[in-house]
């Protein structure tokens, strides 16, 4: 079985004070994009995992996903999994989280043991705050600590240029740099700006201030994307990738080509929810 684990970008991200469980309260709009890792799963005599050097041990989210799935079904999972990474690590694109969620989807299909919705969400939340999004896909709002996901209407009428600066940013470090208020925008007001006809809302990512202060090159990338014709540009998650939104694939390809001399830049398209799941489990 060949699966695609798709990346995401954050179209908006607000952070408020700490919750009683130690996590921050957030409001974010997440969007699936067609940049992906590959996950190959096949039956084996025992569990085996192969991943890129440095990402191939028991701490990998794929391995953790398998172990939690085994606990949930009370049975060992004898499969061989090979992970091929294309999504940059520590980039704010959710690569590890997507790998974990997609692995669970694959294990359900391969073993025929489907989890209830409640059990699936509990397992995904145990793996990480943004992992549940990858069981929903498309465009969605994430609230709470980011693990409460509410689908929004899809909008795939644009292309994005993703610029990778050549370094990663630890999420825990980025949170430690934030100065946040204890007041979050209401869920209703936050979602309203992304309703059809509102133009997608003005993007905001509250990590940009502290992250750009420490990594000025990221602010320069954002300015360059806007200069190259992006209608908006922002940090994804806590970074380090900065993306620009372009009105067409052609415009994105032109901008990407011009920026490629100085940065690693790729063009990605948003994925609607139906397309997301169809392409997750189907070969080209």
PDB file of C-alpha atoms in Angstrom:
ATOM      1  CA  UNK A   1       0.000   0.000   0.000  1.00  0.00           C
ATOM      2  CA  UNK A   2       1.350   3.406  -1.011  1.00  0.00           C
ATOM      3  CA  UNK A   3       0.002   6.400   0.875  1.00  0.00           C
ATOM      4  CA  UNK A   4       0.641  10.113   0.530  1.00  0.00           C
ATOM      5  CA  UNK A   5       0.978  12.198   3.677  1.00  0.00           C
ATOM      6  CA  UNK A   6       0.146  15.760   2.628  1.00  0.00           C
ATOM      7  CA  UNK A   7       1.514  18.932   4.203  1.00  0.00           C
ATOM      8  CA  UNK A   8      -0.479  21.915   5.465  1.00  0.00           C
ATOM      9  CA  UNK A   9      -0.089  25.642   5.699  1.00  0.00           C
ATOM     10  CA  UNK A  10      -1.650  27.938   8.303  1.00  0.00           C
ATOM     11  CA  UNK A  11      -3.747  30.619   6.634  1.00  0.00           C
ATOM     12  CA  UNK A  12      -4.199  32.327  10.002  1.00  0.00           C
ATOM     13  CA  UNK A  13      -2.845  31.656  13.485  1.00  0.00           C
ATOM     14  CA  UNK A  14      -3.663  33.403  16.781  1.00  0.00           C
ATOM     15  CA  UNK A  15      -2.249  32.382  20.153  1.00  0.00           C
ATOM     16  CA  UNK A  16      -3.692  33.263  23.562  1.00  0.00           C
ATOM     17  CA  UNK A  17      -2.769  32.358  27.128  1.00  0.00           C
ATOM     18  CA  UNK A  18      -1.947  28.970  28.581  1.00  0.00           C
ATOM     19  CA  UNK A  19      -4.705  26.516  29.321  1.00  0.00           C
ATOM     20  CA  UNK A  20      -5.024  24.499  32.506  1.00  0.00           C
ATOM     21  CA  UNK A  21      -3.363  21.554  30.714  1.00  0.00           C
ATOM     22  CA  UNK A  22      -0.244  23.637  29.976  1.00  0.00           C
ATOM     23  CA  UNK A  23      -0.941  24.106  26.258  1.00  0.00           C
ATOM     24  CA  UNK A  24      -1.702  27.469  24.653  1.00  0.00           C
ATOM     25  CA  UNK A  25      -5.205  28.337  23.455  1.00  0.00           C
ATOM     26  CA  UNK A  26      -5.070  28.888  19.706  1.00  0.00           C
ATOM     27  CA  UNK A  27      -7.270  29.777  16.751  1.00  0.00           C
ATOM     28  CA  UNK A  28      -5.941  28.678  13.369  1.00  0.00           C
ATOM     29  CA  UNK A  29      -7.112  28.024   9.827  1.00  0.00           C
ATOM     30  CA  UNK A  30      -5.329  25.048   8.273  1.00  0.00           C
ATOM     31  CA  UNK A  31      -5.163  24.161   4.591  1.00  0.00           C
ATOM     32  CA  UNK A  32      -4.002  20.907   3.010  1.00  0.00           C
ATOM     33  CA  UNK A  33      -1.534  21.296   0.134  1.00  0.00           C
ATOM     34  CA  UNK A  34      -0.226  18.800  -2.404  1.00  0.00           C
ATOM     35  CA  UNK A  35       3.372  18.628  -1.136  1.00  0.00           C
ATOM     36  CA  UNK A  36       3.655  15.163   0.419  1.00  0.00           C
ATOM     37  CA  UNK A  37       5.740  12.429   1.976  1.00  0.00           C
ATOM     38  CA  UNK A  38       5.339   8.834   0.792  1.00  0.00           C
ATOM     39  CA  UNK A  39       4.496   5.997   3.177  1.00  0.00           C
ATOM     40  CA  UNK A  40       4.813   2.411   1.935  1.00  0.00           C
ATOM     41  CA  UNK A  41       3.155  -0.270   4.089  1.00  0.00           C
ATOM     42  CA  UNK A  42       3.270  -4.023   3.479  1.00  0.00           C
ATOM     43  CA  UNK A  43       2.677  -7.145   5.583  1.00  0.00           C
ATOM     44  CA  UNK A  44       5.750  -8.575   7.313  1.00  0.00           C
ATOM     45  CA  UNK A  45       6.721 -11.140   9.917  1.00  0.00           C
ATOM     46  CA  UNK A  46       7.226  -8.416  12.509  1.00  0.00           C
ATOM     47  CA  UNK A  47       7.072  -4.628  12.698  1.00  0.00           C
ATOM     48  CA  UNK A  48       9.878  -2.910  10.784  1.00  0.00           C
ATOM     49  CA  UNK A  49      10.382   0.786  10.065  1.00  0.00           C
ATOM     50  CA  UNK A  50      12.704   2.449   7.577  1.00  0.00           C
ATOM     51  CA  UNK A  51      13.053   6.219   7.437  1.00  0.00           C
ATOM     52  CA  UNK A  52      15.613   8.886   6.604  1.00  0.00           C
ATOM     53  CA  UNK A  53      18.776   8.935   8.702  1.00  0.00           C
ATOM     54  CA  UNK A  54      18.116  10.642  12.002  1.00  0.00           C
ATOM     55  CA  UNK A  55      14.352  10.106  11.696  1.00  0.00           C
ATOM     56  CA  UNK A  56      14.319   6.323  11.788  1.00  0.00           C
ATOM     57  CA  UNK A  57      14.111   5.478  15.492  1.00  0.00           C
ATOM     58  CA  UNK A  58      11.353   4.783  17.987  1.00  0.00           C
ATOM     59  CA  UNK A  59      10.710   8.515  18.540  1.00  0.00           C
ATOM     60  CA  UNK A  60       9.425   8.960  14.989  1.00  0.00           C
ATOM     61  CA  UNK A  61       5.728   9.789  14.919  1.00  0.00           C
ATOM     62  CA  UNK A  62       5.104   6.938  12.485  1.00  0.00           C
ATOM     63  CA  UNK A  63       6.472   4.420  14.996  1.00  0.00           C
ATOM     64  CA  UNK A  64       4.524   6.051  17.819  1.00  0.00           C
ATOM     65  CA  UNK A  65       1.369   5.877  15.693  1.00  0.00           C
ATOM     66  CA  UNK A  66       1.871   2.152  15.130  1.00  0.00           C
ATOM     67  CA  UNK A  67       2.398   1.502  18.848  1.00  0.00           C
ATOM     68  CA  UNK A  68      -0.733   3.435  19.837  1.00  0.00           C
ATOM     69  CA  UNK A  69      -2.754   1.652  17.154  1.00  0.00           C
ATOM     70  CA  UNK A  70      -1.554  -1.691  18.539  1.00  0.00           C
ATOM     71  CA  UNK A  71      -2.685  -0.646  22.010  1.00  0.00           C
ATOM     72  CA  UNK A  72      -6.065   0.449  20.680  1.00  0.00           C
ATOM     73  CA  UNK A  73      -6.782  -2.841  18.877  1.00  0.00           C
ATOM     74  CA  UNK A  74      -4.987  -4.961  21.530  1.00  0.00           C
ATOM     75  CA  UNK A  75      -3.000  -6.783  18.879  1.00  0.00           C
ATOM     76  CA  UNK A  76       0.514  -6.529  17.356  1.00  0.00           C
ATOM     77  CA  UNK A  77       0.824  -4.997  13.896  1.00  0.00           C
ATOM     78  CA  UNK A  78       3.248  -6.957  11.731  1.00  0.00           C
ATOM     79  CA  UNK A  79       4.025  -4.604   8.889  1.00  0.00           C
ATOM     80  CA  UNK A  80       7.034  -3.083   7.189  1.00  0.00           C
ATOM     81  CA  UNK A  81       6.776   0.718   6.798  1.00  0.00           C
ATOM     82  CA  UNK A  82       9.081   2.818   4.642  1.00  0.00           C
ATOM     83  CA  UNK A  83       8.901   6.592   4.961  1.00  0.00           C
ATOM     84  CA  UNK A  84      10.181   8.807   2.139  1.00  0.00           C
ATOM     85  CA  UNK A  85      10.412  12.446   3.264  1.00  0.00           C
ATOM     86  CA  UNK A  86       9.741  15.386   0.963  1.00  0.00           C
ATOM     87  CA  UNK A  87       8.172  17.759   3.494  1.00  0.00           C
ATOM     88  CA  UNK A  88      10.952  19.709   5.269  1.00  0.00           C
ATOM     89  CA  UNK A  89      11.376  18.990   8.983  1.00  0.00           C
ATOM     90  CA  UNK A  90      10.825  21.827  11.480  1.00  0.00           C
ATOM     91  CA  UNK A  91       9.226  23.951   8.786  1.00  0.00           C
ATOM     92  CA  UNK A  92       5.695  24.567  10.088  1.00  0.00           C
ATOM     93  CA  UNK A  93       4.172  22.312   7.414  1.00  0.00           C
ATOM     94  CA  UNK A  94       3.051  19.490   9.717  1.00  0.00           C
ATOM     95  CA  UNK A  95       5.050  16.762   7.988  1.00  0.00           C
ATOM     96  CA  UNK A  96       5.524  14.520  11.021  1.00  0.00           C
ATOM     97  CA  UNK A  97       1.909  14.955  12.112  1.00  0.00           C
ATOM     98  CA  UNK A  98       0.648  14.105   8.640  1.00  0.00           C
ATOM     99  CA  UNK A  99       2.887  11.021   8.534  1.00  0.00           C
ATOM    100  CA  UNK A 100       1.366   9.821  11.811  1.00  0.00           C
ATOM    101  CA  UNK A 101      -2.272  10.384  10.823  1.00  0.00           C
ATOM    102  CA  UNK A 102      -1.777   8.853   7.375  1.00  0.00           C
ATOM    103  CA  UNK A 103      -0.119   5.797   8.931  1.00  0.00           C
ATOM    104  CA  UNK A 104      -3.221   5.242  11.069  1.00  0.00           C
ATOM    105  CA  UNK A 105      -5.416   5.469   7.949  1.00  0.00           C
ATOM    106  CA  UNK A 106      -3.204   2.899   6.240  1.00  0.00           C
ATOM    107  CA  UNK A 107      -3.217   0.527   9.208  1.00  0.00           C
ATOM    108  CA  UNK A 108      -6.996   0.650   9.420  1.00  0.00           C
ATOM    109  CA  UNK A 109      -7.267  -0.269   5.744  1.00  0.00           C
ATOM    110  CA  UNK A 110      -4.583  -2.953   5.837  1.00  0.00           C
ATOM    111  CA  UNK A 111      -5.788  -4.695   9.007  1.00  0.00           C
ATOM    112  CA  UNK A 112      -9.496  -4.149   8.427  1.00  0.00           C
ATOM    113  CA  UNK A 113      -9.798  -2.933  12.027  1.00  0.00           C
ATOM    114  CA  UNK A 114     -11.564   0.425  11.866  1.00  0.00           C
ATOM    115  CA  UNK A 115     -11.497   2.625  14.936  1.00  0.00           C
ATOM    116  CA  UNK A 116     -14.583   4.431  16.132  1.00  0.00           C
ATOM    117  CA  UNK A 117     -14.539   8.171  15.557  1.00  0.00           C
ATOM    118  CA  UNK A 118     -14.034   8.783  19.254  1.00  0.00           C
ATOM    119  CA  UNK A 119     -11.172   6.279  19.515  1.00  0.00           C
ATOM    120  CA  UNK A 120      -9.502   7.671  16.394  1.00  0.00           C
ATOM    121  CA  UNK A 121      -9.578  11.251  17.678  1.00  0.00           C
ATOM    122  CA  UNK A 122      -8.273  10.171  21.070  1.00  0.00           C
ATOM    123  CA  UNK A 123      -5.356   8.372  19.421  1.00  0.00           C
ATOM    124  CA  UNK A 124      -4.550  11.274  17.081  1.00  0.00           C
ATOM    125  CA  UNK A 125      -4.655  13.825  19.906  1.00  0.00           C
ATOM    126  CA  UNK A 126      -2.232  11.670  21.895  1.00  0.00           C
ATOM    127  CA  UNK A 127       0.224  11.955  19.001  1.00  0.00           C
ATOM    128  CA  UNK A 128       0.155  15.763  18.767  1.00  0.00           C
ATOM    129  CA  UNK A 129      -2.010  18.872  18.724  1.00  0.00           C
ATOM    130  CA  UNK A 130      -2.228  19.242  14.939  1.00  0.00           C
ATOM    131  CA  UNK A 131      -2.422  15.513  14.091  1.00  0.00           C
ATOM    132  CA  UNK A 132      -6.273  15.422  14.145  1.00  0.00           C
ATOM    133  CA  UNK A 133      -6.408  17.921  11.273  1.00  0.00           C
ATOM    134  CA  UNK A 134      -4.876  15.351   8.944  1.00  0.00           C
ATOM    135  CA  UNK A 135      -7.856  13.065   9.502  1.00  0.00           C
ATOM    136  CA  UNK A 136     -10.081  15.883   8.170  1.00  0.00           C
ATOM    137  CA  UNK A 137      -8.064  17.614   5.429  1.00  0.00           C
ATOM    138  CA  UNK A 138      -9.135  20.395   3.107  1.00  0.00           C
ATOM    139  CA  UNK A 139      -9.622  23.727   4.862  1.00  0.00           C
ATOM    140  CA  UNK A 140     -10.550  23.692   8.536  1.00  0.00           C
ATOM    141  CA  UNK A 141     -10.457  25.694  11.727  1.00  0.00           C
ATOM    142  CA  UNK A 142      -8.424  24.363  14.649  1.00  0.00           C
ATOM    143  CA  UNK A 143      -9.244  25.600  18.143  1.00  0.00           C
ATOM    144  CA  UNK A 144      -8.472  24.612  21.722  1.00  0.00           C
ATOM    145  CA  UNK A 145      -4.859  23.528  21.575  1.00  0.00           C
ATOM    146  CA  UNK A 146      -5.362  23.074  17.833  1.00  0.00           C
ATOM    147  CA  UNK A 147      -6.807  19.584  18.097  1.00  0.00           C
ATOM    148  CA  UNK A 148     -10.498  20.531  17.871  1.00  0.00           C
ATOM    149  CA  UNK A 149     -11.118  20.598  14.129  1.00  0.00           C
ATOM    150  CA  UNK A 150     -14.108  22.098  12.305  1.00  0.00           C
ATOM    151  CA  UNK A 151     -14.267  21.822   8.479  1.00  0.00           C
ATOM    152  CA  UNK A 152     -14.699  24.966   6.396  1.00  0.00           C
ATOM    153  CA  UNK A 153     -15.806  25.301   2.782  1.00  0.00           C
ATOM    154  CA  UNK A 154     -12.944  24.489   0.424  1.00  0.00           C
ATOM    155  CA  UNK A 155     -11.269  27.175  -1.688  1.00  0.00           C
ATOM    156  CA  UNK A 156      -8.637  25.924  -4.138  1.00  0.00           C
ATOM    157  CA  UNK A 157      -8.583  28.943  -6.467  1.00  0.00           C
ATOM    158  CA  UNK A 158      -4.929  29.852  -5.889  1.00  0.00           C
ATOM    159  CA  UNK A 159      -1.399  28.481  -5.778  1.00  0.00           C
ATOM    160  CA  UNK A 160       1.292  28.873  -3.138  1.00  0.00           C
ATOM    161  CA  UNK A 161       5.044  29.286  -3.293  1.00  0.00           C
ATOM    162  CA  UNK A 162       6.761  27.665  -0.311  1.00  0.00           C
ATOM    163  CA  UNK A 163      10.181  29.061   0.515  1.00  0.00           C
ATOM    164  CA  UNK A 164      12.437  26.998   2.786  1.00  0.00           C
ATOM    165  CA  UNK A 165      15.289  29.064   4.304  1.00  0.00           C
ATOM    166  CA  UNK A 166      17.637  26.162   5.030  1.00  0.00           C
ATOM    167  CA  UNK A 167      17.117  25.963   8.793  1.00  0.00           C
ATOM    168  CA  UNK A 168      14.385  24.660  11.085  1.00  0.00           C
ATOM    169  CA  UNK A 169      12.666  26.176  14.120  1.00  0.00           C
ATOM    170  CA  UNK A 170      11.608  24.142  17.138  1.00  0.00           C
ATOM    171  CA  UNK A 171       7.953  24.733  17.959  1.00  0.00           C
ATOM    172  CA  UNK A 172       8.698  24.782  21.694  1.00  0.00           C
ATOM    173  CA  UNK A 173      11.270  27.543  21.151  1.00  0.00           C
ATOM    174  CA  UNK A 174       8.839  29.622  19.095  1.00  0.00           C
ATOM    175  CA  UNK A 175       6.189  29.382  21.813  1.00  0.00           C
ATOM    176  CA  UNK A 176       8.736  30.443  24.431  1.00  0.00           C
ATOM    177  CA  UNK A 177       9.372  33.669  22.484  1.00  0.00           C
ATOM    178  CA  UNK A 178       5.699  34.687  22.409  1.00  0.00           C
ATOM    179  CA  UNK A 179       4.088  37.320  24.584  1.00  0.00           C
ATOM    180  CA  UNK A 180       0.392  36.559  24.449  1.00  0.00           C
ATOM    181  CA  UNK A 181      -2.796  37.860  25.974  1.00  0.00           C
ATOM    182  CA  UNK A 182      -5.296  35.751  27.865  1.00  0.00           C
ATOM    183  CA  UNK A 183      -8.024  36.751  25.417  1.00  0.00           C
ATOM    184  CA  UNK A 184      -8.712  34.712  22.263  1.00  0.00           C
ATOM    185  CA  UNK A 185     -10.954  35.948  19.459  1.00  0.00           C
ATOM    186  CA  UNK A 186     -14.315  34.228  19.653  1.00  0.00           C
ATOM    187  CA  UNK A 187     -14.624  31.140  17.493  1.00  0.00           C
ATOM    188  CA  UNK A 188     -17.651  32.638  15.722  1.00  0.00           C
ATOM    189  CA  UNK A 189     -15.882  35.903  14.912  1.00  0.00           C
ATOM    190  CA  UNK A 190     -12.708  34.158  13.869  1.00  0.00           C
ATOM    191  CA  UNK A 191     -14.510  31.796  11.478  1.00  0.00           C
ATOM    192  CA  UNK A 192     -16.703  34.559  10.029  1.00  0.00           C
ATOM    193  CA  UNK A 193     -13.796  36.238   8.262  1.00  0.00           C
ATOM    194  CA  UNK A 194     -13.261  33.051   6.237  1.00  0.00           C
ATOM    195  CA  UNK A 195     -16.870  32.735   5.102  1.00  0.00           C
ATOM    196  CA  UNK A 196     -17.482  32.722   1.317  1.00  0.00           C
ATOM    197  CA  UNK A 197     -17.435  36.212  -0.100  1.00  0.00           C
ATOM    198  CA  UNK A 198     -15.184  37.605   2.625  1.00  0.00           C
ATOM    199  CA  UNK A 199     -12.039  37.268   0.489  1.00  0.00           C
ATOM    200  CA  UNK A 200     -10.370  34.781   2.844  1.00  0.00           C
ATOM    201  CA  UNK A 201      -9.758  37.308   5.590  1.00  0.00           C
ATOM    202  CA  UNK A 202      -6.580  39.191   6.326  1.00  0.00           C
ATOM    203  CA  UNK A 203      -3.877  36.703   7.308  1.00  0.00           C
ATOM    204  CA  UNK A 204      -2.242  36.948  10.673  1.00  0.00           C
ATOM    205  CA  UNK A 205       0.337  34.733  12.310  1.00  0.00           C
ATOM    206  CA  UNK A 206       1.306  35.827  15.801  1.00  0.00           C
ATOM    207  CA  UNK A 207       4.579  33.928  15.614  1.00  0.00           C
ATOM    208  CA  UNK A 208       5.871  36.279  12.927  1.00  0.00           C
ATOM    209  CA  UNK A 209       6.902  39.093  15.290  1.00  0.00           C
ATOM    210  CA  UNK A 210       9.192  37.093  17.599  1.00  0.00           C
ATOM    211  CA  UNK A 211      10.379  34.678  14.890  1.00  0.00           C
ATOM    212  CA  UNK A 212      11.229  37.393  12.353  1.00  0.00           C
ATOM    213  CA  UNK A 213      13.049  39.329  15.098  1.00  0.00           C
ATOM    214  CA  UNK A 214      15.351  36.339  15.611  1.00  0.00           C
ATOM    215  CA  UNK A 215      15.535  35.339  11.941  1.00  0.00           C
ATOM    216  CA  UNK A 216      15.395  38.542   9.846  1.00  0.00           C
ATOM    217  CA  UNK A 217      15.908  36.511   6.661  1.00  0.00           C
ATOM    218  CA  UNK A 218      12.354  35.231   7.015  1.00  0.00           C
ATOM    219  CA  UNK A 219      10.957  38.750   6.973  1.00  0.00           C
ATOM    220  CA  UNK A 220      13.029  39.427   3.861  1.00  0.00           C
ATOM    221  CA  UNK A 221      11.582  36.316   2.189  1.00  0.00           C
ATOM    222  CA  UNK A 222       8.068  37.488   3.000  1.00  0.00           C
ATOM    223  CA  UNK A 223       8.793  40.916   1.493  1.00  0.00           C
ATOM    224  CA  UNK A 224      10.318  39.326  -1.615  1.00  0.00           C
ATOM    225  CA  UNK A 225       7.261  37.115  -2.160  1.00  0.00           C
ATOM    226  CA  UNK A 226       5.038  40.184  -2.020  1.00  0.00           C
ATOM    227  CA  UNK A 227       7.363  41.997  -4.412  1.00  0.00           C
ATOM    228  CA  UNK A 228       7.119  39.051  -6.801  1.00  0.00           C
ATOM    229  CA  UNK A 229       3.342  39.319  -6.949  1.00  0.00           C
ATOM    230  CA  UNK A 230       1.987  37.366  -3.978  1.00  0.00           C
ATOM    231  CA  UNK A 231      -1.386  38.703  -2.885  1.00  0.00           C
ATOM    232  CA  UNK A 232      -0.383  37.800   0.664  1.00  0.00           C
ATOM    233  CA  UNK A 233       2.523  36.061   2.363  1.00  0.00           C
ATOM    234  CA  UNK A 234       3.000  34.618   5.833  1.00  0.00           C
ATOM    235  CA  UNK A 235       4.935  32.268   8.060  1.00  0.00           C
ATOM    236  CA  UNK A 236       3.390  28.784   8.232  1.00  0.00           C
ATOM    237  CA  UNK A 237       2.903  27.574  11.784  1.00  0.00           C
ATOM    238  CA  UNK A 238       5.899  28.551  13.886  1.00  0.00           C
ATOM    239  CA  UNK A 239       8.144  28.356  10.815  1.00  0.00           C
ATOM    240  CA  UNK A 240      10.524  28.154   9.211  1.00  0.00           C
ATOM    241  CA  UNK A 241       8.742  28.025   5.829  1.00  0.00           C
ATOM    242  CA  UNK A 242       7.294  31.273   4.497  1.00  0.00           C
ATOM    243  CA  UNK A 243       4.632  30.941   1.807  1.00  0.00           C
ATOM    244  CA  UNK A 244       3.152  33.336  -0.707  1.00  0.00           C
ATOM    245  CA  UNK A 245      -0.355  33.081  -2.173  1.00  0.00           C
ATOM    246  CA  UNK A 246      -0.602  33.676  -5.929  1.00  0.00           C
ATOM    247  CA  UNK A 247      -3.729  33.965  -8.083  1.00  0.00           C
ATOM    248  CA  UNK A 248      -2.624  31.237 -10.507  1.00  0.00           C
ATOM    249  CA  UNK A 249      -0.174  28.378 -10.902  1.00  0.00           C
ATOM    250  CA  UNK A 250       1.529  30.263 -13.736  1.00  0.00           C
ATOM    251  CA  UNK A 251       2.171  33.293 -11.532  1.00  0.00           C
ATOM    252  CA  UNK A 252       3.450  31.053  -8.751  1.00  0.00           C
ATOM    253  CA  UNK A 253       5.798  29.183 -11.088  1.00  0.00           C
ATOM    254  CA  UNK A 254       7.230  32.448 -12.401  1.00  0.00           C
ATOM    255  CA  UNK A 255       7.830  33.780  -8.889  1.00  0.00           C
ATOM    256  CA  UNK A 256       9.280  30.471  -7.726  1.00  0.00           C
ATOM    257  CA  UNK A 257      11.694  30.378 -10.655  1.00  0.00           C
ATOM    258  CA  UNK A 258      12.930  33.880  -9.931  1.00  0.00           C
ATOM    259  CA  UNK A 259      13.444  33.131  -6.227  1.00  0.00           C
ATOM    260  CA  UNK A 260      15.132  29.764  -6.791  1.00  0.00           C
ATOM    261  CA  UNK A 261      18.546  31.390  -7.263  1.00  0.00           C
ATOM    262  CA  UNK A 262      18.610  32.451  -3.609  1.00  0.00           C
ATOM    263  CA  UNK A 263      16.228  30.057  -1.831  1.00  0.00           C
ATOM    264  CA  UNK A 264      14.667  26.630  -2.012  1.00  0.00           C
ATOM    265  CA  UNK A 265      11.239  27.418  -3.469  1.00  0.00           C
ATOM    266  CA  UNK A 266       8.494  25.058  -4.637  1.00  0.00           C
ATOM    267  CA  UNK A 267       4.963  25.566  -5.913  1.00  0.00           C
ATOM    268  CA  UNK A 268       2.096  23.810  -4.143  1.00  0.00           C
ATOM    269  CA  UNK A 269      -1.636  23.736  -4.725  1.00  0.00           C
ATOM    270  CA  UNK A 270      -4.349  23.567  -2.035  1.00  0.00           C
ATOM    271  CA  UNK A 271      -6.281  20.316  -1.804  1.00  0.00           C
ATOM    272  CA  UNK A 272     -10.022  20.197  -1.253  1.00  0.00           C
ATOM    273  CA  UNK A 273     -11.285  17.599   1.205  1.00  0.00           C
ATOM    274  CA  UNK A 274     -12.513  15.036  -1.339  1.00  0.00           C
ATOM    275  CA  UNK A 275      -9.339  15.330  -3.409  1.00  0.00           C
ATOM    276  CA  UNK A 276      -7.238  15.052  -0.246  1.00  0.00           C
ATOM    277  CA  UNK A 277      -8.602  11.631   0.671  1.00  0.00           C
ATOM    278  CA  UNK A 278      -8.736  10.356  -2.889  1.00  0.00           C
ATOM    279  CA  UNK A 279      -5.102  11.207  -3.514  1.00  0.00           C
ATOM    280  CA  UNK A 280      -3.971   9.956  -0.096  1.00  0.00           C
ATOM    281  CA  UNK A 281      -4.589   6.331  -1.044  1.00  0.00           C
ATOM    282  CA  UNK A 282      -4.472   6.366  -4.855  1.00  0.00           C
ATOM    283  CA  UNK A 283      -1.456   6.319  -7.159  1.00  0.00           C
ATOM    284  CA  UNK A 284      -1.073   8.866  -9.953  1.00  0.00           C
TER     285      UNK A 284
END
